PDB file of C-alpha atoms in Angstrom:
ATOM      1  CA  ARG A  20     167.798  18.375 137.192  1.00  0.00           C
ATOM      2  CA  LYS A  21     165.575  19.676 134.423  1.00  0.00           C
ATOM      3  CA  GLU A  22     162.862  22.191 135.331  1.00  0.00           C
ATOM      4  CA  VAL A  23     160.087  20.002 133.934  1.00  0.00           C
ATOM      5  CA  GLU A  24     160.262  16.348 133.010  1.00  0.00           C
ATOM      6  CA  GLN A  25     157.545  14.320 131.339  1.00  0.00           C
ATOM      7  CA  ASP A  26     156.835  10.801 130.195  1.00  0.00           C
ATOM      8  CA  PRO A  27     158.354  10.730 126.718  1.00  0.00           C
ATOM      9  CA  GLY A  28     155.600   8.566 125.210  1.00  0.00           C
ATOM     10  CA  PRO A  29     154.389   8.019 122.609  1.00  0.00           C
ATOM     11  CA  PHE A  30     151.092   6.662 123.832  1.00  0.00           C
ATOM     12  CA  ASN A  31     148.939   4.826 121.300  1.00  0.00           C
ATOM     13  CA  VAL A  32     145.484   3.978 122.637  1.00  0.00           C
ATOM     14  CA  PRO A  33     142.135   2.926 121.182  1.00  0.00           C
ATOM     15  CA  GLU A  34     139.100   5.174 121.306  1.00  0.00           C
ATOM     16  CA  GLY A  35     137.410   4.992 124.667  1.00  0.00           C
ATOM     17  CA  ALA A  36     140.569   4.168 126.590  1.00  0.00           C
ATOM     18  CA  THR A  37     141.770   5.979 129.689  1.00  0.00           C
ATOM     19  CA  VAL A  38     145.309   7.321 129.546  1.00  0.00           C
ATOM     20  CA  ALA A  39     147.447   9.125 132.111  1.00  0.00           C
ATOM     21  CA  PHE A  40     150.495  11.335 131.681  1.00  0.00           C
ATOM     22  CA  ASN A  41     152.987  12.202 134.394  1.00  0.00           C
ATOM     23  CA  CYS A  42     155.185  15.194 134.969  1.00  0.00           C
ATOM     24  CA  THR A  43     157.684  16.221 137.641  1.00  0.00           C
ATOM     25  CA  TYR A  44     159.015  19.707 138.311  1.00  0.00           C
ATOM     26  CA  SER A  45     162.036  20.971 140.184  1.00  0.00           C
ATOM     27  CA  ASN A  46     160.989  24.401 141.487  1.00  0.00           C
ATOM     28  CA  SER A  47     159.242  23.820 144.789  1.00  0.00           C
ATOM     29  CA  ALA A  48     158.162  27.486 144.878  1.00  0.00           C
ATOM     30  CA  SER A  49     155.894  27.119 141.858  1.00  0.00           C
ATOM     31  CA  GLN A  50     152.283  27.788 142.745  1.00  0.00           C
ATOM     32  CA  SER A  51     150.431  27.147 139.530  1.00  0.00           C
ATOM     33  CA  PHE A  52     150.770  24.559 136.840  1.00  0.00           C
ATOM     34  CA  PHE A  53     149.363  24.029 133.391  1.00  0.00           C
ATOM     35  CA  TRP A  54     148.713  21.385 130.831  1.00  0.00           C
ATOM     36  CA  TYR A  55     148.846  22.697 127.286  1.00  0.00           C
ATOM     37  CA  ARG A  56     147.943  20.821 124.158  1.00  0.00           C
ATOM     38  CA  GLN A  57     149.939  21.206 120.961  1.00  0.00           C
ATOM     39  CA  ASP A  58     148.834  19.894 117.600  1.00  0.00           C
ATOM     40  CA  CYS A  59     151.457  19.213 114.948  1.00  0.00           C
ATOM     41  CA  ARG A  60     153.181  22.444 113.881  1.00  0.00           C
ATOM     42  CA  LYS A  61     150.672  24.562 115.790  1.00  0.00           C
ATOM     43  CA  GLU A  62     150.851  26.781 118.842  1.00  0.00           C
ATOM     44  CA  PRO A  63     150.396  25.478 122.400  1.00  0.00           C
ATOM     45  CA  LYS A  64     146.860  25.936 123.696  1.00  0.00           C
ATOM     46  CA  LEU A  65     145.874  25.836 127.341  1.00  0.00           C
ATOM     47  CA  LEU A  66     144.021  22.683 128.300  1.00  0.00           C
ATOM     48  CA  MET A  67     143.894  22.955 132.085  1.00  0.00           C
ATOM     49  CA  SER A  68     145.252  24.992 134.977  1.00  0.00           C
ATOM     50  CA  VAL A  69     146.057  23.427 138.353  1.00  0.00           C
ATOM     51  CA  TYR A  70     146.379  25.554 141.486  1.00  0.00           C
ATOM     52  CA  SER A  71     145.359  23.315 144.364  1.00  0.00           C
ATOM     53  CA  SER A  72     145.358  19.557 144.587  1.00  0.00           C
ATOM     54  CA  GLY A  73     143.542  19.022 141.343  1.00  0.00           C
ATOM     55  CA  ASN A  74     141.126  20.135 138.694  1.00  0.00           C
ATOM     56  CA  GLU A  75     138.532  18.348 136.617  1.00  0.00           C
ATOM     57  CA  ASP A  76     136.994  19.438 133.329  1.00  0.00           C
ATOM     58  CA  GLY A  77     134.777  16.876 131.651  1.00  0.00           C
ATOM     59  CA  ARG A  78     136.916  13.942 130.554  1.00  0.00           C
ATOM     60  CA  PHE A  79     140.119  15.595 131.751  1.00  0.00           C
ATOM     61  CA  THR A  80     141.464  15.481 135.308  1.00  0.00           C
ATOM     62  CA  ALA A  81     144.685  17.080 136.467  1.00  0.00           C
ATOM     63  CA  GLN A  82     146.176  16.247 139.844  1.00  0.00           C
ATOM     64  CA  LEU A  83     148.962  17.911 141.799  1.00  0.00           C
ATOM     65  CA  ASN A  84     151.133  16.439 144.521  1.00  0.00           C
ATOM     66  CA  ARG A  85     153.248  19.278 145.926  1.00  0.00           C
ATOM     67  CA  ALA A  86     155.177  17.048 148.317  1.00  0.00           C
ATOM     68  CA  SER A  87     156.393  14.893 145.433  1.00  0.00           C
ATOM     69  CA  GLN A  88     156.478  17.808 142.936  1.00  0.00           C
ATOM     70  CA  TYR A  89     154.389  15.727 140.603  1.00  0.00           C
ATOM     71  CA  ILE A  90     151.541  16.581 138.240  1.00  0.00           C
ATOM     72  CA  SER A  91     149.386  14.197 136.272  1.00  0.00           C
ATOM     73  CA  LEU A  92     146.805  14.450 133.518  1.00  0.00           C
ATOM     74  CA  LEU A  93     144.142  11.796 133.097  1.00  0.00           C
ATOM     75  CA  ILE A  94     142.053  11.551 129.947  1.00  0.00           C
ATOM     76  CA  ARG A  95     138.996   9.337 130.123  1.00  0.00           C
ATOM     77  CA  ASP A  96     137.003   7.997 127.176  1.00  0.00           C
ATOM     78  CA  SER A  97     139.651   9.058 124.647  1.00  0.00           C
ATOM     79  CA  LYS A  98     138.463  10.530 121.353  1.00  0.00           C
ATOM     80  CA  LEU A  99     140.246  10.585 118.004  1.00  0.00           C
ATOM     81  CA  SER A 100     140.412  14.369 118.407  1.00  0.00           C
ATOM     82  CA  ASP A 101     142.492  13.979 121.570  1.00  0.00           C
ATOM     83  CA  SER A 102     145.468  12.951 119.416  1.00  0.00           C
ATOM     84  CA  ALA A 103     148.093  15.630 120.076  1.00  0.00           C
ATOM     85  CA  THR A 104     151.167  16.359 122.159  1.00  0.00           C
ATOM     86  CA  TYR A 105     150.450  17.246 125.776  1.00  0.00           C
ATOM     87  CA  LEU A 106     152.812  19.720 127.388  1.00  0.00           C
ATOM     88  CA  CYS A 107     153.396  20.021 131.103  1.00  0.00           C
ATOM     89  CA  VAL A 108     154.109  23.679 131.861  1.00  0.00           C
ATOM     90  CA  VAL A 109     155.384  25.282 135.045  1.00  0.00           C
ATOM     91  CA  PRO A 110     155.788  29.048 135.563  1.00  0.00           C
ATOM     92  CA  ARG A 111     158.917  30.264 137.260  1.00  0.00           C
ATOM     93  CA  GLY A 112     158.105  32.029 140.458  1.00  0.00           C
ATOM     94  CA  SER A 113     155.789  34.948 139.829  1.00  0.00           C
ATOM     95  CA  THR A 114     152.563  34.502 137.946  1.00  0.00           C
ATOM     96  CA  LEU A 115     153.916  36.658 135.131  1.00  0.00           C
ATOM     97  CA  GLY A 116     157.240  34.902 134.796  1.00  0.00           C
ATOM     98  CA  ARG A 117     158.532  32.708 132.068  1.00  0.00           C
ATOM     99  CA  LEU A 118     156.943  29.356 131.437  1.00  0.00           C
ATOM    100  CA  TYR A 119     159.023  26.205 131.530  1.00  0.00           C
ATOM    101  CA  PHE A 120     157.774  23.569 129.121  1.00  0.00           C
ATOM    102  CA  GLY A 121     158.293  19.855 129.253  1.00  0.00           C
ATOM    103  CA  ARG A 122     159.212  18.081 126.044  1.00  0.00           C
ATOM    104  CA  GLY A 123     155.677  16.836 125.731  1.00  0.00           C
ATOM    105  CA  THR A 124     154.005  13.476 125.565  1.00  0.00           C
ATOM    106  CA  GLN A 125     152.611  12.411 122.224  1.00  0.00           C
ATOM    107  CA  LEU A 126     149.203  10.761 122.230  1.00  0.00           C
ATOM    108  CA  THR A 127     147.642   8.947 119.279  1.00  0.00           C
ATOM    109  CA  VAL A 128     144.086   7.673 119.634  1.00  0.00           C
ATOM    110  CA  TRP A 129     143.153   5.114 117.027  1.00  0.00           C
ATOM    111  CA  PRO A 130     139.658   3.999 115.952  1.00  0.00           C
TER     112      PRO A 130
ATOM    113  CA  GLU B   9     137.310  35.627 120.554  1.00  0.00           C
ATOM    114  CA  PRO B  10     140.414  37.867 120.569  1.00  0.00           C
ATOM    115  CA  GLU B  11     143.645  36.175 119.604  1.00  0.00           C
ATOM    116  CA  VAL B  12     147.328  36.829 119.176  1.00  0.00           C
ATOM    117  CA  THR B  13     148.347  37.179 115.535  1.00  0.00           C
ATOM    118  CA  GLN B  14     151.786  36.775 113.994  1.00  0.00           C
ATOM    119  CA  THR B  15     153.275  37.615 110.618  1.00  0.00           C
ATOM    120  CA  PRO B  16     154.669  36.205 108.479  1.00  0.00           C
ATOM    121  CA  SER B  17     153.640  32.596 108.948  1.00  0.00           C
ATOM    122  CA  HIS B  18     156.852  31.441 107.267  1.00  0.00           C
ATOM    123  CA  GLN B  19     160.069  33.362 106.719  1.00  0.00           C
ATOM    124  CA  VAL B  20     162.999  32.045 104.710  1.00  0.00           C
ATOM    125  CA  THR B  21     166.266  33.935 104.924  1.00  0.00           C
ATOM    126  CA  GLN B  22     169.940  33.588 104.173  1.00  0.00           C
ATOM    127  CA  MET B  23     172.439  33.156 106.969  1.00  0.00           C
ATOM    128  CA  GLY B  24     173.712  36.534 108.153  1.00  0.00           C
ATOM    129  CA  GLN B  25     170.574  38.429 107.168  1.00  0.00           C
ATOM    130  CA  GLU B  26     168.388  40.361 109.571  1.00  0.00           C
ATOM    131  CA  VAL B  27     164.811  39.287 110.158  1.00  0.00           C
ATOM    132  CA  ILE B  28     161.950  40.933 111.984  1.00  0.00           C
ATOM    133  CA  LEU B  29     159.108  38.801 113.270  1.00  0.00           C
ATOM    134  CA  ARG B  30     155.892  40.611 114.041  1.00  0.00           C
ATOM    135  CA  CYS B  31     153.195  39.983 116.592  1.00  0.00           C
ATOM    136  CA  VAL B  32     149.973  41.719 117.548  1.00  0.00           C
ATOM    137  CA  PRO B  33     149.100  40.733 121.123  1.00  0.00           C
ATOM    138  CA  ILE B  34     145.551  40.694 122.429  1.00  0.00           C
ATOM    139  CA  SER B  35     144.535  44.320 122.816  1.00  0.00           C
ATOM    140  CA  ASN B  36     144.059  44.612 126.592  1.00  0.00           C
ATOM    141  CA  HIS B  37     147.076  42.476 127.474  1.00  0.00           C
ATOM    142  CA  LEU B  38     150.080  44.092 129.101  1.00  0.00           C
ATOM    143  CA  TYR B  39     152.748  41.381 129.289  1.00  0.00           C
ATOM    144  CA  PHE B  40     154.320  40.004 126.133  1.00  0.00           C
ATOM    145  CA  TYR B  41     156.629  37.094 125.483  1.00  0.00           C
ATOM    146  CA  TRP B  42     158.632  35.402 122.768  1.00  0.00           C
ATOM    147  CA  TYR B  43     159.320  31.683 122.799  1.00  0.00           C
ATOM    148  CA  ARG B  44     160.900  29.447 120.236  1.00  0.00           C
ATOM    149  CA  GLN B  45     160.630  25.758 119.402  1.00  0.00           C
ATOM    150  CA  ILE B  46     163.294  24.046 117.361  1.00  0.00           C
ATOM    151  CA  LEU B  47     161.814  21.157 115.377  1.00  0.00           C
ATOM    152  CA  GLY B  48     161.391  18.118 117.597  1.00  0.00           C
ATOM    153  CA  GLN B  49     162.388  19.961 120.764  1.00  0.00           C
ATOM    154  CA  LYS B  50     160.587  21.660 123.619  1.00  0.00           C
ATOM    155  CA  VAL B  51     159.261  25.200 123.682  1.00  0.00           C
ATOM    156  CA  GLU B  52     161.898  27.557 125.123  1.00  0.00           C
ATOM    157  CA  PHE B  53     161.474  30.999 126.636  1.00  0.00           C
ATOM    158  CA  LEU B  54     163.342  33.875 125.008  1.00  0.00           C
ATOM    159  CA  VAL B  55     162.164  37.130 126.557  1.00  0.00           C
ATOM    160  CA  SER B  56     159.345  38.865 128.393  1.00  0.00           C
ATOM    161  CA  PHE B  57     158.376  42.510 128.015  1.00  0.00           C
ATOM    162  CA  TYR B  58     156.306  44.849 130.143  1.00  0.00           C
ATOM    163  CA  ASN B  59     155.873  48.590 130.296  1.00  0.00           C
ATOM    164  CA  ASN B  60     158.140  49.117 127.291  1.00  0.00           C
ATOM    165  CA  GLU B  61     161.101  47.280 128.691  1.00  0.00           C
ATOM    166  CA  ILE B  62     162.480  43.773 128.958  1.00  0.00           C
ATOM    167  CA  SER B  63     161.402  42.079 132.189  1.00  0.00           C
ATOM    168  CA  GLU B  64     163.397  38.926 131.800  1.00  0.00           C
ATOM    169  CA  LYS B  65     165.483  37.210 129.158  1.00  0.00           C
ATOM    170  CA  SER B  66     166.977  33.773 128.798  1.00  0.00           C
ATOM    171  CA  GLU B  67     170.513  32.772 127.943  1.00  0.00           C
ATOM    172  CA  ILE B  68     169.347  32.207 124.369  1.00  0.00           C
ATOM    173  CA  PHE B  69     168.449  35.891 124.011  1.00  0.00           C
ATOM    174  CA  ASP B  70     171.932  37.231 123.264  1.00  0.00           C
ATOM    175  CA  ASP B  71     173.031  40.453 121.578  1.00  0.00           C
ATOM    176  CA  GLN B  72     171.757  39.238 118.218  1.00  0.00           C
ATOM    177  CA  PHE B  73     168.185  39.494 119.492  1.00  0.00           C
ATOM    178  CA  SER B  74     166.128  42.555 120.301  1.00  0.00           C
ATOM    179  CA  VAL B  75     162.483  43.303 120.952  1.00  0.00           C
ATOM    180  CA  GLU B  76     160.450  46.402 120.430  1.00  0.00           C
ATOM    181  CA  ARG B  77     156.938  47.698 120.787  1.00  0.00           C
ATOM    182  CA  PRO B  78     157.050  50.366 118.065  1.00  0.00           C
ATOM    183  CA  ASP B  79     153.416  51.397 118.459  1.00  0.00           C
ATOM    184  CA  GLY B  80     150.363  50.548 120.517  1.00  0.00           C
ATOM    185  CA  SER B  81     149.684  47.241 118.848  1.00  0.00           C
ATOM    186  CA  ASN B  82     152.795  45.577 117.422  1.00  0.00           C
ATOM    187  CA  PHE B  83     155.472  43.651 119.297  1.00  0.00           C
ATOM    188  CA  THR B  84     158.498  42.658 117.254  1.00  0.00           C
ATOM    189  CA  LEU B  85     161.447  40.311 117.578  1.00  0.00           C
ATOM    190  CA  LYS B  86     164.533  41.185 115.547  1.00  0.00           C
ATOM    191  CA  ILE B  87     167.383  38.818 114.871  1.00  0.00           C
ATOM    192  CA  ARG B  88     170.291  40.889 113.654  1.00  0.00           C
ATOM    193  CA  SER B  89     172.436  38.324 111.855  1.00  0.00           C
ATOM    194  CA  THR B  90     170.704  34.987 111.540  1.00  0.00           C
ATOM    195  CA  LYS B  91     172.507  31.693 112.016  1.00  0.00           C
ATOM    196  CA  LEU B  92     171.516  28.240 110.841  1.00  0.00           C
ATOM    197  CA  GLU B  93     170.639  27.292 114.409  1.00  0.00           C
ATOM    198  CA  ASP B  94     168.070  30.097 114.598  1.00  0.00           C
ATOM    199  CA  SER B  95     165.795  27.995 112.406  1.00  0.00           C
ATOM    200  CA  ALA B  96     162.767  27.320 114.574  1.00  0.00           C
ATOM    201  CA  MET B  97     159.126  28.169 115.166  1.00  0.00           C
ATOM    202  CA  TYR B  98     158.868  31.461 117.026  1.00  0.00           C
ATOM    203  CA  PHE B  99     155.783  31.975 119.177  1.00  0.00           C
ATOM    204  CA  CYS B 100     154.577  35.267 120.573  1.00  0.00           C
ATOM    205  CA  ALA B 101     152.406  35.182 123.684  1.00  0.00           C
ATOM    206  CA  SER B 102     150.575  37.702 125.809  1.00  0.00           C
ATOM    207  CA  THR B 103     148.786  37.838 129.120  1.00  0.00           C
ATOM    208  CA  PRO B 104     146.786  40.456 131.004  1.00  0.00           C
ATOM    209  CA  LEU B 105     147.779  41.484 134.502  1.00  0.00           C
ATOM    210  CA  PRO B 106     146.589  38.621 136.682  1.00  0.00           C
ATOM    211  CA  THR B 107     143.498  39.130 138.768  1.00  0.00           C
ATOM    212  CA  SER B 108     143.157  35.703 140.270  1.00  0.00           C
ATOM    213  CA  GLY B 109     146.656  34.252 140.244  1.00  0.00           C
ATOM    214  CA  SER B 110     146.354  32.890 136.771  1.00  0.00           C
ATOM    215  CA  ASN B 111     148.938  33.766 134.182  1.00  0.00           C
ATOM    216  CA  GLU B 112     147.579  31.890 131.243  1.00  0.00           C
ATOM    217  CA  GLN B 113     149.677  32.957 128.336  1.00  0.00           C
ATOM    218  CA  PHE B 114     147.874  33.112 125.023  1.00  0.00           C
ATOM    219  CA  PHE B 115     150.021  32.010 122.126  1.00  0.00           C
ATOM    220  CA  GLY B 116     149.996  33.180 118.548  1.00  0.00           C
ATOM    221  CA  PRO B 117     150.129  30.703 115.646  1.00  0.00           C
ATOM    222  CA  GLY B 118     153.877  31.146 115.273  1.00  0.00           C
ATOM    223  CA  THR B 119     156.321  32.158 112.565  1.00  0.00           C
ATOM    224  CA  ARG B 120     158.383  29.386 111.073  1.00  0.00           C
ATOM    225  CA  LEU B 121     161.873  30.776 110.438  1.00  0.00           C
ATOM    226  CA  THR B 122     164.121  28.871 108.055  1.00  0.00           C
ATOM    227  CA  VAL B 123     167.732  30.023 107.770  1.00  0.00           C
ATOM    228  CA  LEU B 124     169.599  28.719 104.718  1.00  0.00           C
TER     229      LEU B 124
END
């Protein structure tokens, strides 16, 4: 089983839509989780961290289900600028360990 | 806002040549990492570095790879004899010692390595 698996996408949604991405992870010992955003040919940038059951930041909500080893990211009221690839990221073990990246889910928001 | 910087932004080399990719981590960070991303694929961990030694390395990081912190600011990745399959975007990342359980890793803009 892969360390991190994500919806492959792509997702193509109109402005204003709500879209949700899913991710599963295999290491039950992981304590923290991240969603990174990556624009084409650019570096990953942290979007949200998730430590407990969930986290909300404006239009973005991340939820964690430890029993199912499942993480989700919900984007409400999509903007054109949300178009990017969203990466589910899980550290291995310690907080300073390597990060395992999912393959990413591509989102395109159209006007 | 402090950021990780990397040079060069694009490196083209012939197969079999040595390349050195350079990174300047954020100044008060203590843990450093190299990742790579082959075009169209996921980001993959190569190596982590702390206190002037390798903390962890992946199966990708074989004897052709080495890392060094030659001075107080630079962190380098050397590929001794490049192969075609080394063509990828190489990202450097850094993180401070965690104070609250977070290990957000801050990524540099990457060096695109093309091996011909």
